[in-house]
Amino acid sequence: MSDHDYKPKSKVGQWFNDRLPLLTLANHLTDYPTPKNLNYWWTFGGILTFCLITQIITGLTLAMHYIAHADMAFESVEHIMRDVNYGWLIRYIHANGASMFFLAVYIHIFRSLFYGSYKSPREIIWILGIVIYLLMMAAAFMGYVLPWGQMSFWGATVITNLFSAIPLVGEGIVTWLWGGYSVDNPTLTRFFTLHYLIPFLILGLVVLHIWALHVPGNNNPVGIDIKKPSKDTVPFHPYIVIKDGFALLMFMIVFAFFVFYTPNILGHADNYIEANPMVTPAHIVPEWYLLPFYAILRSVPDKLLGVVAMLSAILILAALPWLDTSKIRSAVFRPLYKQFYWILVADVLILGYVGAMPAEGLYLLIARVATAYYFLHFLVILPVLGFKERTLPVPLSITEPILGGSPNLAAARHRESKIK
Amino acid sequence: MKKLFKLILILSLFSLNSSQIFAAEKVDYLKTDWSFKGLFGKFDRATLQRGYQVYTEVCASCHSMKYLSYRNLSEEGGPEFSEAAAKAIAASFEVKDGPNADGEMFTRPGKLSDKFVMPYDNVKAAQAANGGAYPPDMSVLVKARGGGVDYIYSLLQGYEDPPSGVTLDDGVYYNKYMYGNKIRMAAPLSDGIVEYGDGTNASVEQMSKDVTTFLMWAAEPHLEARHQMGFKAIVYLIILTILVYFSMKKIWSRVESEV
């Protein structure tokens, strides 16, 4: 990297940069050598940054009008929807923005799973990502409580009650979380406080996530280490900026469609009924992005073990760099892993589906099988596959298959065509 | 082919949720063409005005609409009564106000800035007057029910005699669209229960459509603005996307790689 050679042109710039090297940072970010074969699945990092900033800006605006009080929260949301100038727009962007954020983060995570981006030397990037994901779930859950509708109230009750599964201190912890003996005003005000705090924690972690990324540089669809800068790379600006921008615009069209034409389809109708501690909704369902974990929770008959299973399902991801024993990163060169990858995708989708259904009969059975498979994938299949799988020949560089010289040119060309 | 498969996977993520909403009640609701659906969906003013008449003459005796103000009736995108008409409507209600300089509460005629007057002072009073059942507030009712407008529209026309074997308690009615089929509200509409000023025949079907449209507006008063802005926003985004696409192609033509 050319960071160290960078010198601002103007005297003022040099004076400033010697004292605070912001210009060096800007230069690093624009020159950052990026593999030139990144496909569109790599654009979701930028899209996620957009989502975070959108959520923070709309959230700040909403917080100026929202009242975090059990008696007034629901009414203040209606005030935003009716009387605040463009309040409906800001709220619908924020509410659908959460869903778009999770859509993007799931694509981002599954991209990483497919191309082995979590493997050495990128374990820290991956673990930071898992922490960000956990914080996102916490923020989304608490945000959903704020309108103080029926699903807010009962969702909060169900989720916080999970802590009561902890032996001995569980009940005490729940009372402490609630700030009383049921979900009530103290719960709402602290959830609001934390909902306001967490995005800034995420923002800080995103900075670390990107920092950690810029040490080894991006992984790429071929999954090989590349020389930087070289024929295999392009500077971040303008090449990646314009490509990310293009992908972001496509994403925004989908986003806009939800906001303007079906703003409530991703929410639950019951949340337009004001919270009522005396009436329990027929089905208490979390938002779609939490459904796979909800299915895992309910598939275990014991409450404590269910909570353990649900948390493990997320935390197991943090151990992924060590569970996956294969030296080859990209699934492109791992014919067996590629198949198991798509089975895992299907498994998670099935878990999401049964998570939305009542936990009984066939749905419960499917949930149990899918939960068992989920853990089987990470704990058995991945470690074993690394030793057993016969991988395909990997090219020596990104340009090599194009320029020739590979020991197995035909195979490399074939692979290359599949990447695109 | 694989790309298509991936796309389908992503889309199925979204369809999950709609199936989740409607999974509980797989009922075929009565259908009608709603003017407010679609890319350019708008409310029909006459329908909204008739709907308000049905609401105020029938529903409002039990159901509150506490998040609406009388001024909303003359605002753009709504029933668009003239300001004078909205003022007259507001003035026809008695509003409790105060305390005045003497510390007394008093009643006065309603003003445009007042919220819709509620039929009961509180939930308990409403329950007491309705055999224990609370008539839900109608401000966001269509958004608070899984089937939305189709559900409300069907429910209003779904009253029938209970099938043999179903016994109903006193004050409970049979409705084929109600969750569990038992409802504490007697059939609110009957042919000619209101007399429309514009001469429209006040059939149950017509009134159901009018009042449901009114409820949709009550729940989404900025729906028209949303649709108009949405169309502009999406057209803008598409044009920008196309321009950025060609810029991207041009920039990437400098390197031997494809985007």
XYZ file of C-alpha atoms in Angstrom:
679
model
C 0.000 0.000 0.000
C 1.126 3.469 -0.766
C -0.119 5.004 2.495
C 3.301 5.893 3.771
C 4.373 7.683 0.636
C 1.298 9.886 0.562
C 1.992 13.579 0.885
C -0.712 16.249 0.498
C 0.009 18.679 -2.301
C -0.744 21.941 -0.509
C 1.314 23.390 2.353
C -1.816 23.714 4.520
C -2.688 20.108 3.778
C 0.792 18.984 4.796
C 0.678 21.059 7.971
C -2.700 19.562 8.910
C -1.830 16.027 7.879
C 1.361 16.022 9.954
C -0.759 16.755 12.996
C -3.843 14.656 12.201
C -3.380 12.302 9.223
C -6.995 12.477 8.052
C -5.858 13.097 4.484
C -3.702 9.990 4.639
C -6.764 8.067 5.778
C -8.846 9.483 2.926
C -6.059 8.574 0.526
C -5.899 5.064 1.919
C -9.657 4.632 1.508
C -9.715 5.832 -2.085
C -6.588 3.935 -3.151
C -7.413 0.780 -1.197
C -6.550 -2.063 -3.594
C -9.600 -4.255 -4.121
C -9.738 -7.547 -6.026
C -11.157 -6.789 -9.424
C -13.178 -9.985 -9.642
C -15.564 -9.138 -6.782
C -19.122 -9.988 -7.780
C -22.338 -8.302 -6.711
C -22.601 -10.361 -3.535
C -19.707 -8.187 -2.339
C -21.713 -4.993 -2.634
C -23.737 -5.701 0.496
C -21.065 -4.323 2.822
C -21.650 -0.881 1.372
C -25.399 -1.452 1.351
C -25.264 -2.338 5.054
C -23.397 0.874 5.824
C -26.163 2.737 4.023
C -28.775 0.840 6.062
C -27.078 1.694 9.348
C -26.816 5.378 8.531
C -30.413 5.469 7.293
C -31.604 3.858 10.510
C -29.615 6.299 12.628
C -30.846 9.398 10.783
C -34.504 8.355 10.643
C -34.256 7.073 14.218
C -32.928 10.385 15.511
C -35.783 12.194 13.791
C -38.366 9.813 15.214
C -36.886 10.169 18.692
C -37.591 13.902 18.543
C -41.319 13.146 18.336
C -41.689 9.827 20.104
C -42.651 9.665 23.780
C -41.297 6.690 25.698
C -44.138 6.225 28.138
C -46.493 3.282 28.414
C -49.521 5.585 28.278
C -48.312 7.765 25.439
C -46.006 5.717 23.208
C -48.731 4.310 20.956
C -50.396 7.702 20.654
C -47.098 9.438 19.913
C -46.464 6.986 17.049
C -49.877 7.885 15.625
C -48.969 11.547 16.105
C -45.835 10.903 14.017
C -47.884 9.126 11.357
C -50.526 11.838 11.125
C -49.311 15.229 12.236
C -45.519 15.344 11.966
C -44.469 16.596 8.539
C -43.523 13.503 6.525
C -43.578 11.571 9.784
C -45.226 8.663 7.970
C -42.317 8.585 5.531
C -39.664 8.663 8.233
C -41.366 5.991 10.301
C -42.004 3.675 7.356
C -38.382 4.045 6.231
C -37.238 3.218 9.752
C -39.583 0.245 10.204
C -38.940 -1.249 6.768
C -35.312 -0.210 7.030
C -34.900 -2.748 9.826
C -36.126 -5.501 7.518
C -33.941 -4.317 4.649
C -30.999 -4.177 7.046
C -31.522 -7.816 7.997
C -32.112 -8.876 4.407
C -28.765 -7.315 3.504
C -26.981 -8.753 6.531
C -28.202 -12.267 5.756
C -26.952 -11.987 2.176
C -23.673 -10.611 3.534
C -23.313 -13.508 5.997
C -24.226 -16.181 3.462
C -21.813 -14.639 0.951
C -19.118 -15.010 3.563
C -20.144 -18.625 4.148
C -20.034 -19.432 0.438
C -16.659 -17.877 -0.317
C -15.025 -18.790 3.000
C -14.398 -15.159 3.903
C -14.301 -16.074 7.611
C -11.136 -18.130 7.233
C -7.620 -17.130 8.182
C -6.522 -14.347 8.163
C -10.012 -12.830 8.460
C -11.282 -14.427 11.697
C -11.431 -11.132 13.592
C -13.462 -9.473 10.832
C -15.874 -12.388 11.012
C -16.188 -12.357 14.806
C -16.725 -8.594 14.829
C -19.444 -9.216 12.266
C -21.137 -11.755 14.533
C -21.068 -9.242 17.405
C -22.585 -6.607 15.108
C -25.264 -9.097 14.087
C -26.085 -9.864 17.742
C -26.342 -6.153 18.516
C -28.557 -5.687 15.458
C -30.938 -8.312 16.780
C -30.991 -6.629 20.189
C -31.616 -3.223 18.603
C -34.345 -4.564 16.319
C -36.080 -6.402 19.144
C -36.083 -3.349 21.413
C -37.136 -1.109 18.539
C -40.127 -3.315 17.883
C -41.197 -2.823 21.509
C -41.271 0.967 21.268
C -44.618 1.465 19.441
C -46.155 -0.328 22.426
C -48.581 -2.375 20.391
C -49.764 -5.841 21.296
C -46.856 -7.605 19.566
C -44.425 -5.149 21.162
C -45.704 -5.922 24.609
C -46.070 -9.663 24.253
C -42.902 -10.082 22.254
C -41.043 -8.258 25.017
C -42.724 -10.459 27.609
C -41.830 -13.701 25.833
C -38.227 -12.773 25.044
C -37.367 -11.306 28.434
C -38.973 -14.321 30.097
C -36.336 -16.482 28.409
C -33.914 -15.288 31.064
C -36.057 -16.921 33.735
C -34.740 -20.238 32.397
C -31.385 -19.516 34.026
C -31.212 -21.651 37.189
C -31.435 -19.945 40.600
C -31.054 -16.315 39.515
C -33.347 -16.413 36.447
C -36.428 -14.921 38.076
C -34.356 -12.222 39.727
C -32.770 -11.311 36.425
C -36.136 -11.012 34.732
C -37.439 -8.696 37.449
C -34.260 -6.666 37.115
C -34.625 -6.461 33.320
C -38.244 -5.403 33.584
C -37.670 -2.919 36.390
C -40.744 -4.393 38.054
C -42.884 -7.492 38.101
C -44.128 -7.282 34.545
C -43.250 -5.550 31.294
C -44.313 -1.992 31.991
C -43.250 1.619 31.768
C -39.759 1.074 33.273
C -39.156 -1.637 30.670
C -40.214 0.684 27.875
C -37.997 3.571 28.959
C -34.907 1.389 29.331
C -35.558 -0.316 26.014
C -35.788 3.103 24.405
C -32.506 4.148 25.996
C -30.765 0.986 24.829
C -32.358 1.158 21.398
C -30.863 4.630 21.081
C -27.459 3.482 22.329
C -26.911 0.272 20.383
C -26.717 1.754 16.856
C -23.746 3.842 17.963
C -22.073 0.745 19.394
C -22.724 -0.920 16.036
C -21.244 2.090 14.257
C -18.080 1.771 16.339
C -17.858 -1.944 15.627
C -18.411 -1.303 11.923
C -15.352 0.958 11.980
C -13.361 -1.884 13.567
C -14.891 -4.374 11.096
C -13.701 -2.262 8.160
C -10.357 -1.577 9.795
C -9.812 -5.299 10.289
C -10.861 -5.822 6.662
C -8.306 -3.339 5.404
C -5.412 -5.259 6.996
C -5.583 -8.415 4.827
C -7.836 -6.839 2.186
C -10.964 -8.336 0.672
C -11.463 -11.996 0.032
C -12.680 -12.662 -3.521
C -14.749 -15.218 -5.425
C -11.668 -17.302 -6.241
C -10.770 -17.225 -2.556
C -7.029 -16.971 -3.069
C -4.529 -14.529 -1.575
C -3.596 -11.858 -4.067
C -0.755 -9.383 -4.326
C -1.794 -5.828 -3.561
C -1.669 -3.664 -5.489
C -1.243 -5.683 -8.629
C -2.911 -6.613 -11.896
C -5.472 -8.421 -9.766
C -6.651 -5.308 -7.981
C -8.344 -2.032 -8.752
C -8.333 1.064 -6.534
C -11.475 1.337 -4.402
C -12.294 4.653 -6.002
C -13.766 4.888 -8.584
C -14.131 1.213 -9.475
C -15.722 -0.204 -6.343
C -17.456 3.038 -5.390
C -19.429 3.131 -8.646
C -20.190 -0.591 -8.531
C -21.359 -0.418 -4.913
C -23.334 2.677 -5.840
C -25.068 0.868 -8.671
C -25.950 -2.090 -6.439
C -27.116 0.264 -3.702
C -29.480 2.002 -6.110
C -31.001 -1.335 -7.121
C -31.417 -2.137 -3.445
C -33.027 1.249 -2.846
C -35.630 0.550 -5.526
C -36.733 -2.565 -3.636
C -36.575 -0.611 -0.375
C -38.696 2.208 -1.847
C -41.260 -0.256 -3.089
C -41.789 -1.555 0.443
C -41.849 1.912 2.001
C -44.263 3.465 -0.461
C -46.476 0.598 -1.521
C -46.550 -2.138 1.126
C -45.214 -0.439 4.235
C -46.934 -2.765 6.681
C -46.529 -6.145 5.014
C -43.392 -7.018 6.977
C -44.964 -6.041 10.289
C -47.704 -7.738 12.229
C -51.265 -6.397 12.246
C -51.556 -6.918 16.009
C -48.990 -4.203 16.573
C -51.584 -1.623 15.537
C -53.565 -2.628 18.621
C -52.372 -0.759 21.685
C -50.597 -2.946 24.257
C -53.016 -4.618 26.625
C -51.574 -6.741 29.448
C -54.987 -8.402 29.916
C -55.318 -9.783 26.369
C -52.796 -12.207 24.870
C -52.645 -12.354 21.052
C -53.524 -15.708 19.454
C -50.017 -16.142 18.019
C -47.010 -14.324 19.356
C -44.601 -14.167 16.440
C -41.314 -12.265 16.225
C -40.297 -10.308 13.156
C -39.359 -12.442 10.149
C -35.626 -12.001 10.594
C -35.682 -13.684 14.007
C -37.907 -16.600 13.001
C -35.186 -19.255 12.393
C -33.884 -18.763 15.920
C -37.395 -18.705 17.313
C -37.971 -22.088 15.642
C -34.807 -23.482 17.261
C -35.910 -22.150 20.638
C -39.299 -23.818 20.403
C -38.024 -27.090 18.980
C -36.388 -28.010 22.278
C -38.936 -29.232 24.847
C -36.954 -27.910 27.828
C -37.007 -24.138 28.341
C -33.418 -23.766 29.527
C -32.053 -26.079 26.834
C -34.146 -24.251 24.250
C -32.542 -20.956 25.212
C -29.120 -22.606 25.182
C -29.814 -24.053 21.727
C -30.959 -20.691 20.388
C -27.911 -18.851 21.711
C -25.595 -21.627 20.536
C -27.064 -21.392 17.064
C -25.731 -17.843 16.846
C -22.544 -18.244 18.867
C -21.507 -21.337 16.942
C -20.927 -18.997 14.017
C -18.121 -17.323 15.958
C -16.284 -20.670 16.073
C -16.762 -21.227 12.357
C -13.202 -20.300 11.328
C -11.988 -23.245 13.403
C -14.850 -25.628 12.683
C -14.265 -25.405 8.960
C -11.042 -27.351 8.515
C -10.700 -26.916 4.764
C -7.725 -24.911 3.539
C -9.628 -23.855 0.431
C -11.769 -20.756 0.957
C -14.136 -20.507 -1.982
C -16.961 -23.003 -2.450
C -16.253 -22.693 -6.170
C -13.414 -25.175 -5.679
C -15.224 -27.293 -3.089
C -17.835 -29.400 -4.914
C -19.139 -31.145 -1.805
C -19.158 -28.098 0.443
C -21.101 -26.243 -2.214
C -23.916 -28.780 -1.964
C -23.941 -28.697 1.827
C -23.953 -24.928 1.642
C -27.206 -24.887 -0.312
C -28.696 -27.480 2.021
C -27.850 -25.159 4.921
C -29.521 -22.227 3.132
C -32.633 -24.358 2.635
C -32.452 -25.520 6.256
C -32.404 -21.943 7.565
C -35.312 -20.988 5.295
C -37.280 -23.985 6.542
C -36.511 -22.980 10.125
C -37.787 -19.497 9.325
C -40.970 -20.923 7.867
C -41.776 -23.233 10.779
C -40.830 -20.423 13.183
C -43.855 -18.540 11.868
C -46.144 -21.537 12.301
C -47.677 -22.866 15.513
C -45.238 -25.168 17.345
C -47.289 -28.334 17.032
C -47.668 -31.494 14.986
C -45.759 -31.674 11.730
C -44.339 -28.152 12.101
C -42.711 -29.088 15.380
C -41.256 -32.248 13.877
C -39.825 -30.319 10.917
C -38.419 -27.713 13.294
C -36.652 -30.413 15.297
C -35.135 -32.084 12.266
C -34.037 -28.734 10.839
C -32.548 -27.668 14.177
C -30.619 -30.930 14.456
C -29.351 -30.506 10.906
C -28.276 -26.926 11.586
C -25.947 -28.072 14.352
C -24.894 -31.150 12.401
C -23.733 -28.892 9.580
C -21.427 -26.864 11.776
C -20.294 -29.475 14.281
C -19.882 -32.561 12.101
C -20.148 -31.912 8.381
C -17.825 -28.912 8.189
C -14.958 -30.360 10.281
C -15.091 -33.715 8.485
C -15.474 -32.222 5.029
C -12.173 -30.378 5.335
C -10.347 -33.700 5.552
C -12.434 -35.813 3.205
C -13.302 -33.481 0.371
C -11.334 -33.605 -2.862
C -11.100 -29.973 -3.953
C -10.639 -28.656 -7.465
C -7.383 -27.046 -8.656
C -7.154 -23.433 -7.554
C -5.628 -20.828 -9.880
C -2.502 -19.030 -8.709
C -3.912 -15.572 -9.308
C -7.092 -13.920 -10.481
C -5.596 -12.880 -13.813
C -3.798 -16.136 -14.350
C -6.706 -18.127 -15.744
C -7.259 -15.307 -18.224
C -3.609 -14.838 -19.240
C -2.767 -18.527 -19.255
C 0.089 -20.377 -17.593
C -1.948 -22.386 -15.160
C -0.938 -26.008 -14.775
C -4.553 -26.871 -15.378
C -5.706 -24.139 -17.683
C -8.856 -25.800 -18.948
C -10.154 -26.502 -15.466
C -9.278 -23.013 -14.335
C -11.084 -21.470 -17.312
C -14.091 -23.591 -16.560
C -14.082 -22.444 -12.937
C -13.591 -18.855 -13.979
C -16.643 -18.961 -16.203
C -18.673 -20.286 -13.301
C -17.606 -17.481 -10.988
C -19.051 -14.842 -13.253
C -30.248 -20.636 -13.712
C -28.457 -20.547 -10.390
C -28.991 -16.802 -10.234
C -32.681 -17.336 -10.732
C -32.664 -19.907 -7.967
C -30.981 -17.458 -5.630
C -33.461 -14.761 -6.518
C -36.312 -17.104 -5.746
C -34.734 -17.911 -2.402
C -34.544 -14.237 -1.531
C -38.092 -13.574 -2.596
C -39.318 -16.561 -0.635
C -37.862 -14.911 2.454
C -40.386 -12.163 1.963
C -43.297 -14.351 1.042
C -42.728 -16.185 4.317
C -44.043 -13.240 6.170
C -47.230 -12.747 4.257
C -48.000 -16.427 4.633
C -47.366 -15.997 8.324
C -49.928 -13.225 8.570
C -52.664 -15.023 6.736
C -51.856 -18.531 7.943
C -54.124 -18.233 10.946
C -57.306 -17.580 9.026
C -57.543 -19.079 5.577
C -60.800 -17.406 4.690
C -61.758 -16.154 1.283
C -62.839 -12.622 1.906
C -65.346 -10.835 -0.266
C -63.563 -8.842 -2.938
C -64.299 -5.449 -4.347
C -62.130 -3.034 -6.320
C -60.560 -0.578 -3.978
C -59.715 2.704 -5.644
C -56.773 3.214 -3.276
C -54.842 0.125 -4.288
C -52.103 0.115 -6.902
C -49.327 2.441 -7.926
C -51.589 5.445 -8.377
C -54.290 4.430 -5.908
C -56.378 7.334 -4.645
C -59.449 7.720 -2.527
C -62.722 8.606 -4.137
C -63.946 11.785 -2.386
C -67.639 10.934 -2.660
C -66.981 7.449 -1.253
C -65.053 8.919 1.679
C -67.775 11.463 2.385
C -70.450 8.778 2.316
C -68.184 6.592 4.445
C -67.893 9.372 6.992
C -71.670 9.603 7.065
C -71.960 5.870 7.786
C -69.257 6.114 10.431
C -70.786 9.053 12.199
C -74.400 7.863 11.995
C -73.815 4.177 12.707
C -70.368 3.208 14.005
C -69.622 6.287 16.097
C -72.341 5.531 18.615
C -70.052 2.795 19.986
C -66.646 3.085 18.278
C -64.274 5.929 19.021
C -61.754 7.317 16.543
C -59.554 9.118 18.971
C -56.504 9.881 16.811
C -58.445 11.883 14.229
C -59.268 15.575 14.436
C -62.141 17.356 12.743
C -59.624 19.390 10.726
C -58.542 16.129 9.041
C -61.939 15.998 7.318
C -61.084 19.041 5.195
C -57.436 18.162 4.592
C -56.015 17.183 1.235
C -56.137 13.473 0.454
C -59.140 12.879 2.709
C -62.896 13.348 2.308
C -62.022 16.978 1.539
C -65.129 18.520 3.000
C -64.972 22.289 2.624
C -63.526 24.016 5.651
C -66.941 25.483 6.421
C -68.519 22.032 6.276
C -65.814 20.585 8.543
C -66.355 23.472 10.972
C -70.069 22.772 10.984
C -69.416 19.075 11.624
C -67.082 19.935 14.516
C -69.564 22.405 15.960
C -72.291 19.764 16.000
C -70.368 17.938 18.774
C -70.210 18.962 22.390
C -66.638 19.022 23.659
C -65.690 18.987 27.305
C -63.139 21.684 28.049
C -61.716 23.548 30.968
C -61.085 24.270 33.646
C -62.066 27.900 33.075
C -60.962 30.861 35.204
C -63.377 29.771 37.921
C -61.937 26.261 37.927
C -65.065 24.803 36.387
C -65.203 22.285 33.531
C -67.593 23.286 30.787
C -68.820 22.073 27.424
C -68.555 24.047 24.221
C -69.169 23.319 20.529
C -66.320 21.467 18.845
C -63.593 23.214 16.836
C -61.516 21.997 13.897
C -58.558 21.357 16.201
C -60.520 19.019 18.471
C -60.064 15.280 18.292
C -63.130 13.236 17.366
C -65.405 13.134 20.392
C -65.487 9.674 21.940
C -68.822 7.941 22.532
C -67.776 6.794 26.016
C -65.667 8.469 28.656
C -63.384 5.474 29.091
C -62.938 1.802 28.272
C -64.860 0.650 31.340
C -67.872 2.765 30.401
C -67.733 1.355 26.863
C -67.584 -2.201 28.166
C -70.401 -1.628 30.597
C -72.621 -0.357 27.805
C -71.746 -3.216 25.455
C -72.137 -6.331 27.542
C -68.474 -6.446 28.515
C -67.059 -6.184 24.998
C -65.017 -3.101 24.165
C -65.828 -1.698 20.718
C -62.284 -1.155 19.378
C -61.098 2.298 18.465
C -61.376 2.678 14.705
C -58.458 5.034 14.026
C -56.124 2.285 12.794
C -58.559 -0.617 12.745
C -57.941 -1.715 9.144
C -54.219 -1.950 9.840
C -54.825 -3.865 13.055
C -56.593 -6.789 11.366
C -54.846 -9.445 9.314
C -57.109 -9.227 6.292
C -57.171 -5.421 6.322
C -59.889 -3.731 4.285
C -61.099 -7.008 2.750
C -61.667 -8.402 6.231
C -63.644 -5.386 7.452
C -65.633 -5.244 4.216
C -66.484 -8.939 4.499
C -67.233 -8.830 8.202
C -69.828 -6.116 7.731
C -71.632 -8.398 5.256
C -70.836 -11.678 6.967
C -73.748 -11.912 9.374
C -75.915 -14.989 8.954
C -77.943 -17.435 10.988
C -75.712 -19.845 12.875
C -75.409 -23.313 11.333
C -77.220 -26.026 13.233
C -75.250 -27.208 16.219
C -73.838 -23.775 17.002
C -75.437 -22.206 20.023
C -74.982 -18.546 20.698
C -75.137 -16.844 24.069
C -77.274 -13.799 24.541
C -75.735 -10.789 22.793
C -73.462 -12.936 20.634
C -73.927 -13.086 16.890
C -72.757 -15.394 14.149
C -70.443 -13.960 11.497
C -68.732 -16.184 8.998
C -65.692 -13.924 8.637
C -65.094 -13.301 12.333
C -62.239 -15.214 13.946
C -64.076 -18.041 15.731
C -67.305 -16.924 14.021
C -68.709 -15.363 17.191
C -68.998 -11.628 17.477
C -70.424 -9.379 20.171
C -71.514 -6.711 17.714
C -74.979 -7.032 16.207
C -75.141 -6.553 12.440
C -74.558 -2.799 12.277
C -75.793 -2.199 8.727
C -79.128 -2.835 7.100
C -80.408 -1.554 3.769
C -81.354 2.111 3.983
C -80.081 2.630 7.554
C -78.553 5.896 6.349
C -79.894 8.213 3.712
C -77.119 9.354 1.367
C -77.282 13.023 0.390
C -75.991 12.283 -3.123
C -78.802 9.853 -3.843
C -76.644 6.723 -3.837
C -78.631 3.659 -2.904
C -77.631 2.772 0.664
C -77.407 -0.983 0.280
C -75.411 -2.958 2.860
C -72.807 -3.680 0.213
C -72.508 -0.014 -0.765
C -72.293 1.184 2.837
C -69.717 -1.509 3.658
C -67.534 -0.336 0.831
C -67.945 3.332 1.703
C -67.266 2.984 5.393
C -64.326 0.609 4.858
C -62.776 3.120 2.458
C -63.285 5.784 5.103
C -61.587 3.568 7.689
C -58.668 3.032 5.321
C -58.234 6.765 5.023
C -58.571 7.157 8.799
C -55.756 4.648 9.301
C -53.589 5.999 6.466
C -54.457 9.680 6.020
C -51.337 10.255 3.899
C -51.884 7.297 1.567
C -52.340 9.451 -1.528
C -49.236 11.508 -0.801
C -47.358 8.264 -0.201
C -48.390 6.773 -3.536
C -47.593 9.954 -5.441
C -44.205 10.351 -3.818
C -43.473 6.649 -4.209
C -43.998 6.744 -7.947
C -41.739 9.765 -8.337
C -39.103 8.297 -6.047
C -38.997 4.984 -7.875
C -38.910 6.567 -11.329
C -36.097 8.815 -10.137
C -34.198 5.858 -8.728
C -34.614 3.830 -11.920
C -33.313 6.675 -14.105
C -30.387 7.249 -11.759
C -29.655 3.521 -11.694
C -29.514 3.401 -15.484
C -27.178 6.407 -15.619
C -24.937 4.925 -12.944
C -24.934 1.603 -14.794
C -23.520 3.193 -17.938
C -21.015 5.232 -15.937
C -19.919 2.023 -14.275
C -19.508 0.258 -17.619
C -17.419 3.143 -18.902
C -15.187 3.248 -15.833
C -14.689 -0.508 -15.763
C -13.857 -0.602 -19.473
C -10.421 0.712 -18.431
C -9.535 -2.601 -16.784
C -9.586 -6.082 -18.249
C -12.452 -7.282 -16.142
C -16.165 -7.371 -16.356
C -18.832 -6.027 -14.098
